[in-house]
Short mmCIF file of C-alpha atoms and ligand atoms in Angstrom, two decimals:
data_model
loop_
_atom_site.label_atom_id
_atom_site.label_comp_id
_atom_site.label_asym_id
_atom_site.label_seq_id
_atom_site.Cartn_x
_atom_site.Cartn_y
_atom_site.Cartn_z
CA UNK Y 1 24.46 -16.18 -6.92
CA UNK Y 2 24.18 -19.47 -8.32
CA UNK Y 3 26.01 -22.49 -6.92
CA UNK Y 4 25.32 -25.14 -9.48
CA UNK Y 5 25.81 -22.99 -12.60
CA UNK Y 6 27.47 -20.08 -14.00
CA UNK Y 7 26.23 -17.43 -16.22
CA UNK Y 8 28.13 -14.48 -17.99
CA UNK Y 9 27.84 -12.48 -21.12
CA UNK Y 10 30.75 -11.45 -22.89
CA UNK Y 11 31.15 -9.73 -26.50
CA UNK Y 12 27.43 -10.27 -26.79
CA UNK Y 13 27.05 -13.76 -26.23
CA UNK Y 14 25.86 -15.29 -23.34
CA UNK Y 15 27.95 -18.82 -21.54
CA UNK Y 16 25.58 -21.04 -19.33
CA UNK Y 17 27.97 -23.62 -17.41
CA UNK Y 18 26.47 -26.34 -15.73
CA UNK Y 19 29.12 -26.19 -13.10
CA UNK Y 20 28.53 -29.46 -10.85
CA UNK Y 21 31.68 -31.21 -11.51
CA UNK Y 22 32.09 -33.52 -8.73
CA UNK Y 23 29.46 -35.31 -10.16
CA UNK Y 24 29.61 -35.40 -13.90
CA UNK Y 25 27.40 -31.72 -13.75
CA UNK Y 26 24.27 -34.11 -13.11
CA UNK Y 27 20.87 -32.03 -13.19
CA UNK Y 28 19.47 -32.65 -9.12
CA UNK Y 29 16.36 -30.58 -8.67
CA UNK Y 30 18.20 -27.72 -7.15
CA UNK Y 31 20.47 -27.89 -10.76
CA UNK Y 32 17.68 -27.66 -12.54
CA UNK Y 33 15.66 -24.78 -10.67
CA UNK Y 34 19.10 -22.43 -11.03
CA UNK Y 35 18.68 -23.45 -15.01
CA UNK Y 36 15.25 -22.22 -15.29
CA UNK Y 37 15.85 -19.14 -13.40
CA UNK Y 38 19.17 -18.24 -15.44
CA UNK Y 39 16.66 -18.67 -18.48
CA UNK Y 40 13.93 -16.98 -17.50
CA UNK Y 41 15.59 -14.15 -15.47
CA UNK Y 42 18.72 -13.70 -17.07
CA UNK Y 43 18.49 -14.80 -20.78
CA UNK Y 44 14.79 -14.35 -21.74
CA UNK Y 45 14.50 -10.32 -20.82
CA UNK Y 46 18.26 -10.03 -22.22
CA UNK Y 47 18.03 -8.04 -25.46
CA UNK Y 48 21.62 -7.85 -25.59
CA UNK Y 49 22.09 -11.24 -26.61
CA UNK Y 50 20.92 -13.62 -29.17
CA UNK Y 51 23.13 -16.49 -28.68
CA UNK Y 52 23.71 -18.70 -25.69
CA UNK Y 53 26.33 -21.06 -25.64
CA UNK Y 54 25.92 -24.06 -22.99
CA UNK Y 55 28.15 -26.35 -21.49
CA UNK Y 56 29.87 -28.18 -18.78
CA UNK Y 57 32.37 -27.47 -16.36
CA UNK Y 58 35.30 -30.12 -16.34
CA UNK Y 59 35.03 -33.52 -18.01
CA UNK Y 60 31.52 -33.86 -18.71
CA UNK Y 61 29.08 -32.22 -20.41
CA UNK Y 62 26.19 -33.44 -18.33
CA UNK Y 63 26.02 -36.99 -17.20
CA UNK Y 64 22.24 -37.16 -16.82
CA UNK Y 65 19.32 -36.64 -13.84
CA UNK Y 66 20.97 -37.03 -10.38
CA UNK Y 67 20.55 -40.94 -10.25
CA UNK Y 68 21.08 -40.31 -6.41
CA UNK Y 69 18.33 -38.20 -5.96
CA UNK Y 70 15.96 -40.52 -8.07
CA UNK Y 71 16.79 -43.49 -6.79
CA UNK Y 72 14.00 -43.09 -3.57
CA UNK Y 73 11.99 -40.63 -4.83
CA UNK Y 74 8.11 -41.49 -5.13
CA UNK Y 75 6.13 -42.22 -8.23
CA UNK Y 76 4.83 -38.31 -7.32
CA UNK Y 77 8.18 -37.19 -6.92
CA UNK Y 78 9.55 -38.29 -10.25
CA UNK Y 79 6.50 -36.82 -11.82
CA UNK Y 80 7.46 -33.49 -10.81
CA UNK Y 81 11.12 -34.02 -11.59
CA UNK Y 82 9.88 -35.18 -14.94
CA UNK Y 83 7.72 -32.36 -15.54
CA UNK Y 84 10.36 -29.87 -13.76
CA UNK Y 85 13.02 -31.43 -16.50
CA UNK Y 86 10.61 -30.90 -19.52
CA UNK Y 87 9.96 -27.22 -18.55
CA UNK Y 88 14.01 -26.36 -18.75
CA UNK Y 89 14.19 -27.96 -22.24
CA UNK Y 90 10.94 -26.53 -23.52
CA UNK Y 91 12.01 -22.90 -22.38
CA UNK Y 92 15.33 -23.50 -24.37
CA UNK Y 93 14.00 -25.19 -27.42
CA UNK Y 94 10.77 -22.31 -27.81
CA UNK Y 95 12.65 -19.23 -26.63
CA UNK Y 96 13.79 -16.89 -29.41
CA UNK Y 97 17.20 -17.11 -29.25
CA UNK Y 98 19.44 -19.58 -30.33
CA UNK Y 99 21.09 -22.03 -27.80
CA UNK Y 100 24.81 -23.99 -28.94
CA UNK Y 101 25.51 -27.00 -26.89
CA UNK Y 102 29.35 -27.29 -26.53
CA UNK Y 103 29.33 -30.77 -26.04
CA UNK Y 104 32.72 -31.28 -24.08
CA UNK Y 105 32.68 -34.81 -22.33
CA UNK Y 106 29.76 -36.97 -21.13
CA UNK Y 107 26.40 -36.10 -22.48
CA UNK Y 108 24.15 -38.89 -20.92
CA UNK Y 109 20.44 -39.59 -20.39
CA UNK Y 110 19.21 -35.65 -19.08
CA UNK Y 111 22.59 -34.55 -20.71
CA UNK Y 112 21.97 -35.69 -23.81
CA UNK Y 113 18.41 -34.76 -23.85
CA UNK Y 114 19.69 -30.94 -22.78
CA UNK Y 115 22.00 -30.68 -25.76
CA UNK Y 116 18.95 -32.12 -27.64
CA UNK Y 117 17.24 -29.05 -26.40
CA UNK Y 118 19.40 -26.52 -27.63
CA UNK Y 119 19.59 -25.74 -31.60
CA UNK Y 120 22.71 -26.92 -32.44
CA UNK Y 121 24.94 -29.50 -31.14
CA UNK Y 122 29.01 -29.06 -31.32
CA UNK Y 123 31.34 -31.66 -29.68
CA UNK Y 124 34.53 -32.27 -28.93
CA UNK Y 125 36.22 -35.44 -30.09
CA UNK Y 126 35.98 -36.83 -26.40
CA UNK Y 127 32.12 -36.46 -26.31
CA UNK Y 128 30.23 -38.91 -25.14
CA UNK Y 129 26.50 -39.39 -26.30
CA UNK Y 130 23.80 -41.76 -24.81
CA UNK Y 131 20.52 -42.37 -23.32
CA UNK Y 132 20.83 -45.00 -20.35
CA UNK Y 133 17.72 -45.11 -18.75
CA UNK Y 134 16.03 -48.44 -19.19
CA UNK Y 135 19.67 -49.59 -17.98
CA UNK Y 136 18.35 -47.96 -14.86
CA UNK Y 137 14.37 -49.04 -15.03
CA UNK Y 138 13.08 -45.74 -16.37
CA UNK Y 139 13.13 -43.95 -19.95
CA UNK Y 140 14.10 -40.99 -21.28
CA UNK Y 141 12.36 -38.53 -19.44
CA UNK Y 142 13.61 -34.92 -20.22
CA UNK Y 143 12.22 -35.32 -24.00
CA UNK Y 144 14.69 -37.93 -25.31
CA UNK Y 145 11.93 -40.03 -26.82
CA UNK Y 146 10.40 -37.03 -28.77
CA UNK Y 147 13.68 -35.13 -29.63
CA UNK Y 148 15.91 -38.25 -30.58
CA UNK Y 149 13.83 -39.84 -33.50
CA UNK Y 150 13.31 -36.07 -34.94
CA UNK Y 151 16.95 -35.49 -34.92
CA UNK Y 152 17.99 -39.15 -35.89
CA UNK Y 153 15.29 -40.99 -37.17
CA UNK Y 154 13.16 -43.43 -35.58
CA UNK Y 155 15.22 -46.41 -36.27
CA UNK Y 156 18.29 -44.90 -34.50
CA UNK Y 157 16.74 -43.77 -31.98
CA UNK Y 158 15.31 -47.00 -30.89
CA UNK Y 159 18.74 -48.63 -31.28
CA UNK Y 160 20.21 -45.85 -29.03
CA UNK Y 161 17.15 -45.87 -26.34
CA UNK Y 162 16.26 -49.69 -26.13
CA UNK Y 163 19.45 -50.94 -26.08
CA UNK Y 164 21.06 -47.97 -24.17
CA UNK Y 165 23.94 -47.85 -26.10
CA UNK Y 166 26.09 -44.99 -25.60
CA UNK Y 167 28.07 -43.07 -28.61
CA UNK Y 168 30.95 -41.20 -29.64
CA UNK Y 169 31.40 -37.88 -30.89
CA UNK Y 170 32.04 -39.39 -34.42
CA UNK Y 171 29.01 -41.67 -34.51
CA UNK Y 172 27.13 -39.07 -33.63
CA UNK Y 173 28.38 -36.67 -35.99
CA UNK Y 174 27.56 -39.73 -38.91
CA UNK Y 175 24.23 -40.17 -37.89
CA UNK Y 176 23.06 -36.36 -37.29
CA UNK Y 177 23.11 -35.75 -33.94
CA UNK Y 178 26.39 -33.57 -33.31
CA UNK Y 179 26.50 -31.01 -36.66
CA UNK Y 180 30.56 -30.51 -36.18
CA UNK Y 181 33.05 -32.62 -34.27
CA UNK Y 182 36.83 -30.90 -33.03
CA UNK Y 183 39.50 -31.11 -30.73
CA UNK Y 184 38.80 -30.57 -27.33
CA UNK Y 185 41.32 -27.22 -27.54
CA UNK Y 186 38.89 -26.06 -30.63
CA UNK Y 187 35.29 -26.77 -29.13
CA UNK Y 188 34.91 -23.40 -27.69
CA UNK Y 189 36.80 -20.95 -30.15
CA UNK Y 190 34.40 -22.93 -32.82
CA UNK Y 191 31.39 -22.29 -30.82
CA UNK Y 192 32.18 -18.80 -30.21
CA UNK Y 193 32.87 -18.46 -34.00
CA UNK Y 194 29.14 -19.53 -34.95
CA UNK Y 195 27.65 -17.79 -32.34
CA UNK Y 196 29.39 -14.54 -33.70
CA UNK Y 197 28.19 -15.96 -37.56
CA UNK Y 198 24.40 -16.07 -36.50
CA UNK Y 199 24.73 -12.86 -33.94
CA UNK Y 200 25.46 -11.00 -37.13
CA UNK Y 201 22.91 -11.48 -39.11
CA UNK Y 202 19.39 -10.30 -38.47
CA UNK Y 203 18.00 -11.27 -35.53
CA UNK Y 204 14.20 -11.00 -36.50
CA UNK Y 205 14.98 -13.56 -39.51
CA UNK Y 206 17.07 -16.18 -37.38
CA UNK Y 207 14.61 -16.05 -34.65
CA UNK Y 208 11.56 -16.52 -37.46
CA UNK Y 209 13.77 -19.15 -39.02
CA UNK Y 210 14.24 -21.19 -35.71
CA UNK Y 211 10.16 -20.53 -34.95
CA UNK Y 212 9.25 -21.96 -38.59
CA UNK Y 213 11.81 -24.93 -38.42
CA UNK Y 214 10.55 -26.17 -34.82
CA UNK Y 215 6.56 -25.58 -35.75
CA UNK Y 216 7.15 -27.41 -39.09
CA UNK Y 217 8.48 -30.19 -37.44
CA UNK Y 218 5.35 -30.13 -35.16
CA UNK Y 219 3.08 -30.34 -37.74
CA UNK Y 220 1.63 -31.35 -41.24
CA UNK Y 221 3.79 -29.48 -44.05
CA UNK Y 222 0.54 -27.52 -45.24
CA UNK Y 223 0.58 -26.21 -41.49
CA UNK Y 224 4.06 -25.70 -41.56
CA UNK Y 225 4.21 -23.61 -44.93
CA UNK Y 226 1.45 -21.51 -43.12
CA UNK Y 227 3.62 -21.00 -40.34
CA UNK Y 228 6.83 -19.88 -42.78
CA UNK Y 229 4.68 -17.75 -44.98
CA UNK Y 230 3.45 -15.57 -41.03
CA UNK Y 231 7.35 -15.73 -40.39
CA UNK Y 232 8.07 -14.35 -44.01
CA UNK Y 233 5.96 -11.92 -43.48
CA UNK Y 234 7.30 -10.69 -40.09
CA UNK Y 235 10.91 -10.31 -41.41
CA UNK Y 236 9.18 -8.33 -44.25
CA UNK Y 237 7.76 -5.85 -42.01
CA UNK Y 238 11.01 -5.51 -40.73
CA UNK Y 239 13.51 -2.47 -41.04
CA UNK Y 240 16.75 -4.96 -40.85
CA UNK Y 241 14.90 -6.63 -44.45
CA UNK Y 242 15.20 -3.49 -45.80
CA UNK Y 243 18.82 -2.78 -44.64
CA UNK Y 244 20.29 -6.58 -45.44
CA UNK Y 245 19.22 -6.40 -49.05
CA UNK Y 246 20.13 -2.35 -49.20
CA UNK Y 247 23.52 -3.29 -48.13
CA UNK Y 248 23.31 -6.01 -50.51
CA UNK Y 249 22.94 -3.82 -53.37
CA UNK Y 250 25.35 -1.46 -51.92
CA UNK Y 251 27.72 -3.85 -51.83
CA UNK Y 252 28.31 -3.26 -47.78
CA UNK Y 253 28.08 -4.94 -44.57
CA UNK Y 254 24.40 -4.87 -43.34
CA UNK Y 255 23.85 -2.89 -39.57
CA UNK Y 256 20.94 -4.75 -38.28
CA UNK Y 257 19.39 -3.11 -35.72
CA UNK Y 258 16.93 -5.92 -34.33
CA UNK Y 259 14.15 -3.87 -35.71
N1 CO8 E 1 23.98 -38.98 -11.08
C1 CO8 E 1 24.27 -38.72 -10.02
N2 CO8 E 1 25.79 -38.63 -10.01
C2 CO8 E 1 26.35 -39.06 -10.89
C3 CO8 E 1 26.01 -39.03 -12.30
C4 CO8 E 1 24.23 -39.35 -12.26
N3 CO8 E 1 23.71 -39.34 -13.35
N4 CO8 E 1 26.82 -39.56 -13.10
C5 CO8 E 1 27.75 -39.39 -12.70
N5 CO8 E 1 27.68 -39.45 -11.39
C6 CO8 E 1 28.39 -39.25 -9.72
C7 CO8 E 1 29.29 -40.69 -9.34
O1 CO8 E 1 28.38 -41.21 -8.75
C8 CO8 E 1 30.36 -39.94 -9.03
O2 CO8 E 1 30.25 -39.63 -7.45
P1 CO8 E 1 31.67 -40.27 -6.22
O3 CO8 E 1 32.70 -39.64 -6.82
O4 CO8 E 1 31.06 -39.56 -5.09
O5 CO8 E 1 31.33 -41.64 -6.39
C9 CO8 E 1 31.00 -39.08 -10.07
O6 CO8 E 1 29.88 -38.51 -10.39
C10 CO8 E 1 32.28 -39.59 -11.02
O7 CO8 E 1 31.22 -40.09 -11.73
P2 CO8 E 1 32.24 -41.87 -12.09
O8 CO8 E 1 32.85 -42.07 -10.77
O9 CO8 E 1 31.13 -43.12 -12.28
O10 CO8 E 1 33.15 -41.55 -12.95
P3 CO8 E 1 33.40 -42.73 -14.33
O11 CO8 E 1 34.41 -41.88 -15.46
O12 CO8 E 1 34.04 -43.78 -13.63
O13 CO8 E 1 32.12 -42.85 -15.06
C11 CO8 E 1 30.22 -42.41 -16.42
C12 CO8 E 1 31.37 -41.87 -15.79
C13 CO8 E 1 30.42 -43.34 -17.46
C14 CO8 E 1 29.37 -40.77 -16.92
C15 CO8 E 1 29.47 -42.82 -14.71
O14 CO8 E 1 29.18 -41.82 -14.00
C16 CO8 E 1 27.92 -43.14 -15.31
O15 CO8 E 1 27.43 -43.56 -16.21
N6 CO8 E 1 26.98 -42.16 -15.03
C17 CO8 E 1 25.59 -42.13 -14.61
C18 CO8 E 1 25.13 -42.12 -16.56
C19 CO8 E 1 23.68 -42.48 -16.33
O16 CO8 E 1 23.39 -43.25 -16.49
N7 CO8 E 1 22.87 -41.00 -16.93
C20 CO8 E 1 21.55 -41.28 -17.19
C21 CO8 E 1 20.95 -40.72 -15.75
S1 CO8 E 1 19.25 -41.11 -15.87
C22 CO8 E 1 18.71 -40.01 -16.37
O17 CO8 E 1 19.46 -38.94 -16.94
C23 CO8 E 1 17.02 -39.58 -16.74
C24 CO8 E 1 16.61 -38.02 -17.56
C25 CO8 E 1 15.13 -38.13 -17.31
C26 CO8 E 1 14.67 -38.12 -15.79
C27 CO8 E 1 13.52 -38.41 -15.04
C28 CO8 E 1 13.13 -37.98 -13.95
C29 CO8 E 1 12.15 -38.84 -13.47
#
């Protein structure tokens, strides 16, 4: 059904794999269209999954937007391409499901941006992160100028973006860009372990926590606090809150119903 990505659901976890290994999974228009379709039609409406693992086929996560396609693009085409990329990244960022990037190799340009649109990044020791765009005469255009400083701070983001310096997984971990680095063969098991752990928690609470964190980082503390109060109120209105607390008191595992 898709030519440049694969999507499957196993044991209640979604697996979205960018699958264009000949071009190191570069995001051309077709790839972006397929990711968007998968997000809108396969993932968003599927109530049976709460967590999706995003990874790349072969030796790269994603080596960026497609330079071959962009090379001769007009100004208008460049604008449309940037809009398309932003829509994909924002769909991931705002969706009430949790996305874990399992970064198996190069995460450059649009690839680094795709990983940053996800909620949590796990990396193989072989992963390389970077925003090489200024060396190509453009800037990070799939959200990198906005999400990288939010994740690692203004100074480090400017260091990486303005000098187009690629960093290895251990450095990405040190600056807080990735949350855990593991051996290559441990990457998917680690991502699955995390996906299962998150999936075992109260889904409404997990969704509300993601939304509250996102909303707070886009606004001032007072407005963010109001958002948190509303999000908490939604949790108190849920059956799963009663179940979670009752299970604690009764010293048993909770059985959440996403209600
Ligand atoms: N676009 C298109 N093709 C690519 C890309 C890419 N980003 N990256 C790799 N490829 C292709 C290569 O051209 C090559 O194809 P072929 O075999 O036909 O020659 C194949 O993948 C394998 O790549 P290499 O032979 O180069 O493999 P190496 O192991 O020697 O090098 C690197 C791996 C270091 C990852 C190298 O491929 C590289 O530097 N790639 C480009 C990385 C880059 O600059 N990425 C940023 C792109 S710009 C971007 O992402 C902007 C996002 C916002 C866009 C806004 C729209 C306007």
